[in-house]
Coordinates of C-alpha atoms in Angstrom, one line a residue:
M1 CA 18.9 -14.6 -3.1
T2 CA 20.1 -14.7 -6.6
R3 CA 20.5 -11.9 -9.3
Q4 CA 17.3 -13.8 -11.0
A5 CA 15.4 -13.9 -8.1
I6 CA 16.1 -10.4 -7.8
I7 CA 14.7 -9.5 -11.1
R8 CA 12.0 -11.7 -11.0
R9 CA 10.7 -10.1 -7.8
I10 CA 11.1 -6.9 -9.2
I11 CA 9.3 -7.3 -12.1
V12 CA 6.2 -9.0 -10.2
M13 CA 6.3 -6.3 -7.8
A14 CA 6.5 -3.2 -10.8
I15 CA 3.6 -5.3 -12.5
I16 CA 1.7 -5.4 -9.4
I17 CA 2.0 -1.6 -8.6
F18 CA 1.2 -0.7 -12.1
V19 CA -1.8 -2.7 -12.4
C20 CA -3.3 -1.8 -9.4
F21 CA -2.4 1.9 -10.0
I22 CA -4.2 1.8 -13.3
L23 CA -7.3 -0.1 -11.0
Q24 CA -7.3 2.5 -8.6
N25 CA -7.8 5.4 -11.1
T26 CA -10.0 3.9 -13.8
V27 CA -11.9 0.8 -12.6
F28 CA -12.4 1.9 -8.7
T29 CA -13.0 5.6 -9.8
A30 CA -15.9 4.6 -12.2
F31 CA -17.3 2.3 -8.9
S32 CA -16.9 5.3 -6.7
I33 CA -19.0 4.9 -3.7
A34 CA -19.9 8.9 -2.8
G35 CA -16.9 10.1 -4.6
I36 CA -14.6 7.5 -2.6
S37 CA -12.4 4.9 -3.9
P38 CA -10.4 2.5 -2.3
N39 CA -6.5 3.0 -2.0
L40 CA -5.0 -0.2 -3.9
L41 CA -1.5 1.6 -3.1
I42 CA -1.5 1.8 0.0
V43 CA -2.6 -2.1 0.5
I44 CA 0.6 -2.9 -1.7
T45 CA 2.5 -0.9 0.6
A46 CA 1.5 -2.3 3.9
S47 CA 1.5 -5.5 2.8
V48 CA 5.0 -5.9 1.5
G49 CA 6.1 -3.9 4.6
F50 CA 5.0 -6.5 6.7
M51 CA 5.4 -9.7 4.3
R52 CA 9.0 -9.0 3.5
G53 CA 10.3 -6.4 6.1
H54 CA 11.5 -2.5 6.2
K55 CA 13.8 -2.7 3.2
E56 CA 11.2 -3.8 0.4
G57 CA 8.3 -2.0 2.2
M58 CA 10.0 0.9 1.7
I59 CA 11.1 0.7 -1.9
V60 CA 7.3 0.0 -3.2
G61 CA 6.2 2.6 -0.9
F62 CA 8.9 4.8 -2.5
F63 CA 7.5 3.8 -6.1
C64 CA 3.4 3.7 -4.8
G65 CA 4.0 7.5 -3.4
I66 CA 6.1 8.5 -6.2
L67 CA 3.4 7.4 -8.9
M68 CA 0.8 9.7 -6.8
D69 CA 3.1 12.6 -6.9
I70 CA 3.3 12.5 -10.7
F71 CA -0.3 12.2 -11.4
F72 CA -1.9 13.7 -8.5
G73 CA 0.3 15.8 -6.0
N74 CA 1.1 19.1 -6.2
V75 CA 4.7 18.7 -4.9
L76 CA 6.9 15.8 -6.2
G77 CA 7.6 13.3 -3.1
F78 CA 4.9 14.5 -0.5
Y79 CA 2.8 11.2 -1.0
A80 CA 6.4 9.6 -2.0
I81 CA 7.6 10.2 1.8
I82 CA 4.7 9.1 3.5
Y83 CA 4.5 6.0 1.4
V84 CA 8.0 5.3 2.5
L85 CA 7.5 5.9 6.1
I86 CA 4.2 3.4 6.0
G87 CA 6.3 0.7 4.1
F88 CA 8.8 1.4 7.3
M89 CA 6.0 0.9 10.1
N90 CA 5.1 -2.1 8.5
G91 CA 8.2 -3.4 7.9
F92 CA 8.1 -3.8 12.3
M93 CA 5.4 -6.1 11.8
T94 CA 7.3 -8.8 9.9
S95 CA 7.9 -10.6 13.1
I96 CA 4.4 -11.4 13.9
F97 CA 3.2 -12.0 10.3
F98 CA 1.4 -15.3 9.9
K99 CA 0.1 -15.7 6.6
D100 CA -2.8 -17.9 7.7
D101 CA -4.3 -14.5 9.7
I102 CA -6.3 -12.1 7.7
K103 CA -7.4 -10.1 10.8
L104 CA -3.9 -8.9 11.6
P105 CA -3.1 -7.5 7.9
L106 CA -6.1 -5.8 7.5
V107 CA -5.6 -3.9 11.3
F108 CA -2.4 -2.9 9.6
I109 CA -3.8 -2.0 6.1
G110 CA -6.5 0.1 7.8
T111 CA -4.1 2.0 10.2
S112 CA -1.8 2.7 7.4
D113 CA -5.1 4.3 5.3
V114 CA -6.0 6.4 8.1
V115 CA -2.5 7.7 8.8
L116 CA -1.7 8.7 5.4
N117 CA -5.2 10.7 5.5
I118 CA -4.4 12.4 8.8
I119 CA -1.3 13.6 7.4
T120 CA -3.0 14.2 3.8
Y121 CA -5.4 16.8 5.8
F122 CA -2.9 18.0 7.9
F123 CA -0.5 19.2 5.1
L124 CA -2.9 19.9 2.2
F125 CA -6.1 21.0 4.5
L126 CA -5.4 22.4 8.0
F127 CA -2.6 24.7 6.7
R128 CA -5.1 26.2 3.8
N129 CA -7.5 26.9 6.7
R130 CA -9.9 24.2 6.1
T131 CA -10.2 23.4 9.8
D132 CA -13.4 20.8 9.7
F133 CA -12.0 17.5 10.4
I134 CA -14.8 15.9 11.7
F135 CA -16.1 16.4 8.3
Y136 CA -13.2 15.2 6.6
F137 CA -13.3 12.6 9.0
L138 CA -16.7 11.2 8.2
H139 CA -17.1 11.8 4.8
I140 CA -13.8 10.9 3.2
I141 CA -11.3 9.1 6.0
V142 CA -14.2 6.4 7.2
P143 CA -15.6 5.4 3.7
E144 CA -12.0 5.2 2.2
L145 CA -11.3 3.1 5.1
L146 CA -14.2 0.7 4.8
Y147 CA -13.9 0.6 1.1
T148 CA -10.0 0.0 1.5
I149 CA -10.6 -3.1 3.9
L150 CA -13.3 -4.7 1.9
V151 CA -11.0 -4.6 -1.5
S152 CA -8.0 -5.8 0.7
L153 CA -10.0 -9.1 1.3
V154 CA -9.4 -9.6 -2.4
L155 CA -6.4 -8.0 -2.9
Y156 CA -4.5 -9.1 0.3
F157 CA -4.9 -12.8 -1.0
V158 CA -3.3 -11.7 -4.2
L159 CA -0.5 -10.2 -3.2
L160 CA 0.3 -13.0 -0.6
K161 CA -0.1 -15.8 -3.3
S162 CA 2.3 -14.2 -5.0
N163 CA 4.5 -13.7 -2.6
S164 CA 4.5 -17.0 -1.8
K165 CA 5.0 -18.4 -5.4
L166 CA 8.4 -15.9 -5.2
E167 CA 9.4 -17.2 -2.3
D168 CA 8.9 -21.1 -3.6
L169 CA 11.0 -20.4 -6.6
E170 CA 14.0 -18.5 -4.8
K171 CA 14.0 -21.6 -2.3
R172 CA 14.2 -23.9 -5.4
S173 CA 16.8 -21.9 -7.0
A174 CA 19.0 -21.6 -3.7
A175 CA 18.9 -25.4 -3.4
K176 CA 20.0 -25.8 -6.7
F177 CA 23.5 -24.2 -5.8
V178 CA 23.6 -26.1 -2.4

């Protein structure tokens, strides 16, 4: 991959992360259902992980997580570590990723959202003696999961389209050098 293609990919991913972060914390907060809004950053992290592999999934996960830490976290690095792990784990799915199939990405995005929320519950609530996991599961995890999957139906195709465009541009620029 050429230097120009790398810079182009970095700029596009930075814009996508920034726009989704802004949308998640403004527009979707205004349209929250029972105080729950979708997690667009987990959609980006999981999608990039299984579209592009471990390395890019971890990088995107780090930046998504560090944004969450800076603006909403109590400890710098908590969400960054979780998002990096989610990007890494979704990177294992690159070999079974098919562009035409939406079911598998939705399963991975949903699983990633549940894992994020369970880890968050474990470290931020259970250690503070808030032990009502069933309440947290039914009132936070499940509604966020459903809302995130619903929004993923649109956002996933935007990410897929941008990834395809970037790959086409990379192939064309590589063909010029051959």
